PDB file of C-alpha atoms in Angstrom:
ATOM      1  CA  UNK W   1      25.845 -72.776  -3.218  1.00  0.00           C
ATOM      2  CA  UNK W   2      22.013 -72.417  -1.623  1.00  0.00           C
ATOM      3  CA  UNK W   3      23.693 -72.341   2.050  1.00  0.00           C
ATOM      4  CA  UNK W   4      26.611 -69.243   0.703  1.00  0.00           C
ATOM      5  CA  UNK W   5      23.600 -67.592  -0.483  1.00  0.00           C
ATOM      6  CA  UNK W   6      21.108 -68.039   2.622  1.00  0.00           C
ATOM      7  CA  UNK W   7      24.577 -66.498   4.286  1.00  0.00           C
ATOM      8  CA  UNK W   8      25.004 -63.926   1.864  1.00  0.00           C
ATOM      9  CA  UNK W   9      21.318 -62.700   1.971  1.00  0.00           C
ATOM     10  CA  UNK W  10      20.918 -63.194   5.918  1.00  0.00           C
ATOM     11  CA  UNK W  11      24.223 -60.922   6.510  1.00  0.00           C
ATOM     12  CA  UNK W  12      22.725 -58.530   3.763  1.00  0.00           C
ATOM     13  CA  UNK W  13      19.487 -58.569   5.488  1.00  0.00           C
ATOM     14  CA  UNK W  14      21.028 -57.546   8.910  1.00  0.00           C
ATOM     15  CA  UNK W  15      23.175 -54.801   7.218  1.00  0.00           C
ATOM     16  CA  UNK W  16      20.103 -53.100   6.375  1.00  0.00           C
ATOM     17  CA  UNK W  17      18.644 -53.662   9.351  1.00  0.00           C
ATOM     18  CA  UNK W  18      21.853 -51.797  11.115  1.00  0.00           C
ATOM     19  CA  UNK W  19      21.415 -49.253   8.463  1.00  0.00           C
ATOM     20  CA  UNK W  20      18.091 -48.432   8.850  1.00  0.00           C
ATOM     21  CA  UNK W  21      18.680 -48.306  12.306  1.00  0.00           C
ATOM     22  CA  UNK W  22      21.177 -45.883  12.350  1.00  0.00           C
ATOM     23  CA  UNK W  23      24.080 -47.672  13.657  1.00  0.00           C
ATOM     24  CA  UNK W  24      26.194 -47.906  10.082  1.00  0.00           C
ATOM     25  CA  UNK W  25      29.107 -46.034   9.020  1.00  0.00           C
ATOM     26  CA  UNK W  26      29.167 -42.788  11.157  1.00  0.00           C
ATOM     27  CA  UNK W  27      32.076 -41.741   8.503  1.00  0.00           C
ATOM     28  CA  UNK W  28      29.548 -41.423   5.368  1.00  0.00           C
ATOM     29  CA  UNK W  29      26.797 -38.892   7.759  1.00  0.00           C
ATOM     30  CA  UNK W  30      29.926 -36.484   8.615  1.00  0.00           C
ATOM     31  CA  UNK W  31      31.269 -36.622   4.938  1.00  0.00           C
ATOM     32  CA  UNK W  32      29.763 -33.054   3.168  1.00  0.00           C
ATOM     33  CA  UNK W  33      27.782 -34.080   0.143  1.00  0.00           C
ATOM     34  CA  UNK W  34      29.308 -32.327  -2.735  1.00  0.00           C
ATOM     35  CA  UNK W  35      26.465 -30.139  -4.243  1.00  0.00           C
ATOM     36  CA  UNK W  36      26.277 -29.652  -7.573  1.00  0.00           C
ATOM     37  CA  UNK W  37      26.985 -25.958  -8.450  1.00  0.00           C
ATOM     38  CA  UNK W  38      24.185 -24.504  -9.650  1.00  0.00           C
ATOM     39  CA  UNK W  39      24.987 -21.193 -11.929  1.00  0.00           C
ATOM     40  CA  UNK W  40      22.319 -18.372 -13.435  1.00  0.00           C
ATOM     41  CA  UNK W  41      22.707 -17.197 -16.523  1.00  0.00           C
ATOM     42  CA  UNK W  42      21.890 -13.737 -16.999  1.00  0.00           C
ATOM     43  CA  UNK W  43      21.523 -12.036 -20.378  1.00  0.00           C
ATOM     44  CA  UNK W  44      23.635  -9.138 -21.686  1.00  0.00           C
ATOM     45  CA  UNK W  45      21.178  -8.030 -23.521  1.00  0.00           C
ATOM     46  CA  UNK W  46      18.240  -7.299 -20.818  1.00  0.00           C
ATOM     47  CA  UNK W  47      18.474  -4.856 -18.065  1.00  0.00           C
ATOM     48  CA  UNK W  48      18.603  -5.858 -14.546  1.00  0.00           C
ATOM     49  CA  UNK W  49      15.374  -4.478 -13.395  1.00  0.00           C
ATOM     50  CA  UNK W  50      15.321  -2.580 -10.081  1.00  0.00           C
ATOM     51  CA  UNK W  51      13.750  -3.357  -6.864  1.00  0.00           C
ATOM     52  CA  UNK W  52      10.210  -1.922  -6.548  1.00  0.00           C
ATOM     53  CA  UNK W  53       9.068  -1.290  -2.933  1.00  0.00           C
ATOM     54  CA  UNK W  54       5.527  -0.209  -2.251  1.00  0.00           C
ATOM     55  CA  UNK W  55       4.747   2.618  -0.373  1.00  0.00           C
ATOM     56  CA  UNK W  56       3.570   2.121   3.183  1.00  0.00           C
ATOM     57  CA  UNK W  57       0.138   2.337   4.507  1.00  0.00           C
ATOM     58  CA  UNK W  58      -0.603   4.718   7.277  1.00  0.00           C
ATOM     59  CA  UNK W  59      -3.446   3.868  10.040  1.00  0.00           C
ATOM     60  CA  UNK W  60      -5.626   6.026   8.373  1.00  0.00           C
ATOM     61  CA  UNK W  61      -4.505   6.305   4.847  1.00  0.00           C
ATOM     62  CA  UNK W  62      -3.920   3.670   2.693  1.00  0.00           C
ATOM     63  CA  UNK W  63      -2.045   3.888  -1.461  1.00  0.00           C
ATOM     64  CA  UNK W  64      -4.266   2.721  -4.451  1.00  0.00           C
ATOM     65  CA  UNK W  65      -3.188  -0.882  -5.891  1.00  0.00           C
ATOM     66  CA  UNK W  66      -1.991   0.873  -9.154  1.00  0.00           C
ATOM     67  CA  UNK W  67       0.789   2.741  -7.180  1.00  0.00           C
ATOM     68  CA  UNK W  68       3.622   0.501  -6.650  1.00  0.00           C
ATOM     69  CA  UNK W  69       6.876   2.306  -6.275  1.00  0.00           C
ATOM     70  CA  UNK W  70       7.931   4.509  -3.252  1.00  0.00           C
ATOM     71  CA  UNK W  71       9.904   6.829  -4.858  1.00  0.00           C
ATOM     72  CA  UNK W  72       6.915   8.147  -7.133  1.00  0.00           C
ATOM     73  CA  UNK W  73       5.173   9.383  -4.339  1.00  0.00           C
ATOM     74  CA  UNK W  74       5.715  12.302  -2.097  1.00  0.00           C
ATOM     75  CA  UNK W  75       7.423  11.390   1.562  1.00  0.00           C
ATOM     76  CA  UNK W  76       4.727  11.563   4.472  1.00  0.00           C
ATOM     77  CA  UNK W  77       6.316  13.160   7.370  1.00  0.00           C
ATOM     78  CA  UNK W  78       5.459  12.940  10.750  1.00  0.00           C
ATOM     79  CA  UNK W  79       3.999  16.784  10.724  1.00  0.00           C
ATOM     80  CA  UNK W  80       2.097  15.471   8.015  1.00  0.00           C
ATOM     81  CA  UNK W  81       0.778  12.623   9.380  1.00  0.00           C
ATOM     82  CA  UNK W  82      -0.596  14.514  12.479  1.00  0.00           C
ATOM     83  CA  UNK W  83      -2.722  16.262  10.581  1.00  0.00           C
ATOM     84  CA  UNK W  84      -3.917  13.555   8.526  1.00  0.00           C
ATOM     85  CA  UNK W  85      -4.244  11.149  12.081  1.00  0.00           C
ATOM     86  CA  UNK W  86      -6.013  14.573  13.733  1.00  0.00           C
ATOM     87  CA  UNK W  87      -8.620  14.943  10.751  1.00  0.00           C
ATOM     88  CA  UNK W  88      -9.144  11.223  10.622  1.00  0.00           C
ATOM     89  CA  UNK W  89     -10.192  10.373  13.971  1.00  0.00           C
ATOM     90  CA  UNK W  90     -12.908  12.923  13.890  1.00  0.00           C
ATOM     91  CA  UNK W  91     -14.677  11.430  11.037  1.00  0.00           C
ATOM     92  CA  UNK W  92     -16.591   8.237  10.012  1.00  0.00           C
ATOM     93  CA  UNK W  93     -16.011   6.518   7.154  1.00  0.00           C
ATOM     94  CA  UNK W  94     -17.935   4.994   4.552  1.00  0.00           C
ATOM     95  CA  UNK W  95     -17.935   1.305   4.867  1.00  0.00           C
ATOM     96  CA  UNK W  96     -15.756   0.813   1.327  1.00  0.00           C
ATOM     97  CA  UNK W  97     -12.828   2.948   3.355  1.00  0.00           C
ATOM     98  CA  UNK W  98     -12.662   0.455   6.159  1.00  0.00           C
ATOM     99  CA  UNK W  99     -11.671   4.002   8.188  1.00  0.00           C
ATOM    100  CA  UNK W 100      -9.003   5.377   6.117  1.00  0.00           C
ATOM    101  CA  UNK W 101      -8.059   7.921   3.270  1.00  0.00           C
ATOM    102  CA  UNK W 102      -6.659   7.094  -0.359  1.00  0.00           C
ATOM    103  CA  UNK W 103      -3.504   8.599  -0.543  1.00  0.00           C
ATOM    104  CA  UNK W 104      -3.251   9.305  -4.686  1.00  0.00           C
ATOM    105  CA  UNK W 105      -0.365  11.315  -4.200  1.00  0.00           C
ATOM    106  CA  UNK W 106       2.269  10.839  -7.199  1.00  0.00           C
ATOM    107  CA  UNK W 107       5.671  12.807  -8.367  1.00  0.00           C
ATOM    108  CA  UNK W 108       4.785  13.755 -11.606  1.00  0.00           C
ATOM    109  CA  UNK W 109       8.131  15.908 -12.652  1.00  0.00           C
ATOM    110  CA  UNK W 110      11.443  14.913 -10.866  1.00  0.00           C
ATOM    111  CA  UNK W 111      12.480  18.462 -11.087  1.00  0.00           C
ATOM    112  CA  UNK W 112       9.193  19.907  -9.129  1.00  0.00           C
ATOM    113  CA  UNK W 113       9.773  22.154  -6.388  1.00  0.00           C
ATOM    114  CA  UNK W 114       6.741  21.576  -4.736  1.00  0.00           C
ATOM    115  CA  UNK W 115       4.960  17.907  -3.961  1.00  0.00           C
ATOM    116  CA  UNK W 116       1.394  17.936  -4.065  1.00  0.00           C
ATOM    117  CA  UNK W 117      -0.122  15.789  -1.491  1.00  0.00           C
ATOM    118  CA  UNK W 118      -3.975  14.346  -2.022  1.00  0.00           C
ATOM    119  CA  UNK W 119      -6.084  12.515   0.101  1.00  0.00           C
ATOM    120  CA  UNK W 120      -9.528  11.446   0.075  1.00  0.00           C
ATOM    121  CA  UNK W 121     -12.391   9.352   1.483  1.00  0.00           C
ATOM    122  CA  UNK W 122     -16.155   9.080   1.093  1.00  0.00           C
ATOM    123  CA  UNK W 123     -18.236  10.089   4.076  1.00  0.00           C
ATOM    124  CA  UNK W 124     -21.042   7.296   5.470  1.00  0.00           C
ATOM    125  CA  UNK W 125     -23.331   9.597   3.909  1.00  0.00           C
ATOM    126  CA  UNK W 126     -21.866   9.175   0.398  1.00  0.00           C
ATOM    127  CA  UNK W 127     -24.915   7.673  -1.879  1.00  0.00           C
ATOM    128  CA  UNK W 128     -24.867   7.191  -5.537  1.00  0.00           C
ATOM    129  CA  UNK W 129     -28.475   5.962  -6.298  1.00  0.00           C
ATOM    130  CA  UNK W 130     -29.760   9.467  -4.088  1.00  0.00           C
ATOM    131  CA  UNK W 131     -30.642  11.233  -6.828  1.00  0.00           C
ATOM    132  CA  UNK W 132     -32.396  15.049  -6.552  1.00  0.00           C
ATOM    133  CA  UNK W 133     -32.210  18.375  -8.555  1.00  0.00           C
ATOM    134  CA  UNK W 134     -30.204  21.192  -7.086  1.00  0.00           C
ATOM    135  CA  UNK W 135     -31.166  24.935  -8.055  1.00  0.00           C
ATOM    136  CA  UNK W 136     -29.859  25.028 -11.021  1.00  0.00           C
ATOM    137  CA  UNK W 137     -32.299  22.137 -12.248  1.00  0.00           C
ATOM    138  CA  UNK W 138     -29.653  19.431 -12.978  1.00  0.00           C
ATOM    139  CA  UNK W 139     -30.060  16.089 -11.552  1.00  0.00           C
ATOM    140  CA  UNK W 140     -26.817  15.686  -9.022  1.00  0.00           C
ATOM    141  CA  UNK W 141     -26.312  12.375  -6.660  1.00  0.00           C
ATOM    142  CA  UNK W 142     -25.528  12.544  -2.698  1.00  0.00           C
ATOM    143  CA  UNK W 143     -22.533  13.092  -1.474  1.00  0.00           C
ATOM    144  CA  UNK W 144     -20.378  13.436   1.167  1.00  0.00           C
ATOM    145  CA  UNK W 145     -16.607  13.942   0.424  1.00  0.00           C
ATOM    146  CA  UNK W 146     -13.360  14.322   2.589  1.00  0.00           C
ATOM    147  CA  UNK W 147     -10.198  15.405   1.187  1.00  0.00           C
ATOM    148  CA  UNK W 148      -6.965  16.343   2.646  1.00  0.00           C
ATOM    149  CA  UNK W 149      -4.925  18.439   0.387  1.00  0.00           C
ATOM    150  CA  UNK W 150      -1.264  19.391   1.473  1.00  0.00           C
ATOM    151  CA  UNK W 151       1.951  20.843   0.222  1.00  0.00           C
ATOM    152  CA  UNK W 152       5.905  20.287   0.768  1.00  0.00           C
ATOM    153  CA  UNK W 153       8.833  21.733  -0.505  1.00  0.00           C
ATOM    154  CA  UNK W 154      10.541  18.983  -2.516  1.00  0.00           C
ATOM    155  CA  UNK W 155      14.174  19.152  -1.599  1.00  0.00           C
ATOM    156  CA  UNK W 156      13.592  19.445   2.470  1.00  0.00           C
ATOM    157  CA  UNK W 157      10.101  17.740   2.784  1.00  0.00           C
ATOM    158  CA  UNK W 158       8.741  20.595   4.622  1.00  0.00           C
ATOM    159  CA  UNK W 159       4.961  21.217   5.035  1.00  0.00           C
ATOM    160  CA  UNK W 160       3.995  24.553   3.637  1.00  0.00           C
ATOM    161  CA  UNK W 161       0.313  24.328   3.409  1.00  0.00           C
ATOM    162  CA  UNK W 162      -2.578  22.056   4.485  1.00  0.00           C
ATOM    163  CA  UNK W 163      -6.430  22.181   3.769  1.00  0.00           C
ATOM    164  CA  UNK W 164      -8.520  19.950   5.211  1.00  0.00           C
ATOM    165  CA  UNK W 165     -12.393  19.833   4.111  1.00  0.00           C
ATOM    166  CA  UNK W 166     -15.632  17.576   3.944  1.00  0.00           C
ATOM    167  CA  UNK W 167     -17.830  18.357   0.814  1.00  0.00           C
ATOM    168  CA  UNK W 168     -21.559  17.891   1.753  1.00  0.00           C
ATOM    169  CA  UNK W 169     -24.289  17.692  -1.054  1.00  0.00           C
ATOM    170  CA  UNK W 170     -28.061  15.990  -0.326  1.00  0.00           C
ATOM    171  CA  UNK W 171     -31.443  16.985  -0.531  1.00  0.00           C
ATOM    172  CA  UNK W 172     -31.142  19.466   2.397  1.00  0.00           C
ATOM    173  CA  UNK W 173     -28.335  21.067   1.111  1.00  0.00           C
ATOM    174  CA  UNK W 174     -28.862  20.832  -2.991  1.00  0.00           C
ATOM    175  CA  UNK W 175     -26.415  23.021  -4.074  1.00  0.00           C
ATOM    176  CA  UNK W 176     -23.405  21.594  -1.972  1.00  0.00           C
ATOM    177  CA  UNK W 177     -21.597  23.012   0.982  1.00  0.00           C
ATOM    178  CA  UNK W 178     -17.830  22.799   2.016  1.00  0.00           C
ATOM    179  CA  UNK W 179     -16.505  22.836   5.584  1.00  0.00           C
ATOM    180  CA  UNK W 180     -12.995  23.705   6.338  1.00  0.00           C
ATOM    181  CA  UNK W 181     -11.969  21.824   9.252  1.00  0.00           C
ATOM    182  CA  UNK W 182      -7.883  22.809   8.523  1.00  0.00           C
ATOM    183  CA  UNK W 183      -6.704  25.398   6.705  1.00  0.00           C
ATOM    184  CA  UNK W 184      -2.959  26.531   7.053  1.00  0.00           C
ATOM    185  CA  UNK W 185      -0.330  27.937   5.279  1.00  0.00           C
ATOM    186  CA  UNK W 186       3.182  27.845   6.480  1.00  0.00           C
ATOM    187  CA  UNK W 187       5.900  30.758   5.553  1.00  0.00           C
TER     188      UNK W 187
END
């Protein structure tokens, strides 16, 4: 009974060895493994929520974090986006904008005729703890502001005004000044 067993457990010792070495049963590696079916319930009661897609970032604007769906904000066109590009690479940035505007543009009625579209950015100049007294006598901080306001019909998209501008307000110019790099209206 010892030698059947030293037989047994030498020819079972070999098998495995085949095994492991890849020369057993080619008929068991071509055989499809049955996988187990794998099924998602979904609940009658909830609704299937829709994709969200965030809108894209331009090379010089960028959307705040809080505005995640596409269709809630007005459609950039490419007329649009020469202005912006044209008004952008004149400027410098302050170092929070890493070199772009915020685009805070939003639908706020589905029916609206007209989209609003409102950029801005914060010059290098830009200085919250400069603090000085304008004419008036009221204590007012540095600034230097850029904003890029435009408007498009909402049905075709098309670009009927734009305004581009830098606010300036230090202790040169107290009282604030506005420049008006862009300012068209379309008929």
């Amino acid at each position: 009974m010892k030698k059947q067993f030293k037989y047994l457990a030498a020819a079972g010792l070999v098998a495995a060895l085949l095994l492991a070495a890849g020369c057993g049963d080619d008929a068991k590696d071509n055989k499809e493994v049955d996988k187990p079916d794998i099924k998602t319930e979904q609940k009658t009661d909830q609704k299937a929520k829709p994709v969200v897609v965030r809108p894209q970032d331009g090379k010089y604007y960028r959307y705040p974090s809080y505005i995640k769906d596409v269709t809630k904000t007005p459609k950039i066109t490419p007329e649009m986006l020469k202005y912006i590009d044209d008004f952008a690479s004149t400027l410098e940035f302050h170092p929070s904008y890493n070199g772009k505007f915020v685009n805070d543009s939003k639908i706020n009625n589905p029916n609206e005729k007209y989209h609003a579209i409102y950029l801005y950015a914060l010059g290098p100049k830009h200085n919250n703890k400069v603090k000085f007294k304008n004419s008036k006598g009221k204590e007012v901080y540095q600034h230097q502001v850029y904003t890029i306001n435009m408007q498009s019909e909402a049905a075709t998209d098309k670009l009927t005004s734009v305004l581009c501008s830098i606010f300036e307000q230090n202790p040169d110019i107290p009282d604030g000044k506005t420049t008006y790099v862009v300012r068209k209206s379309f008929d």
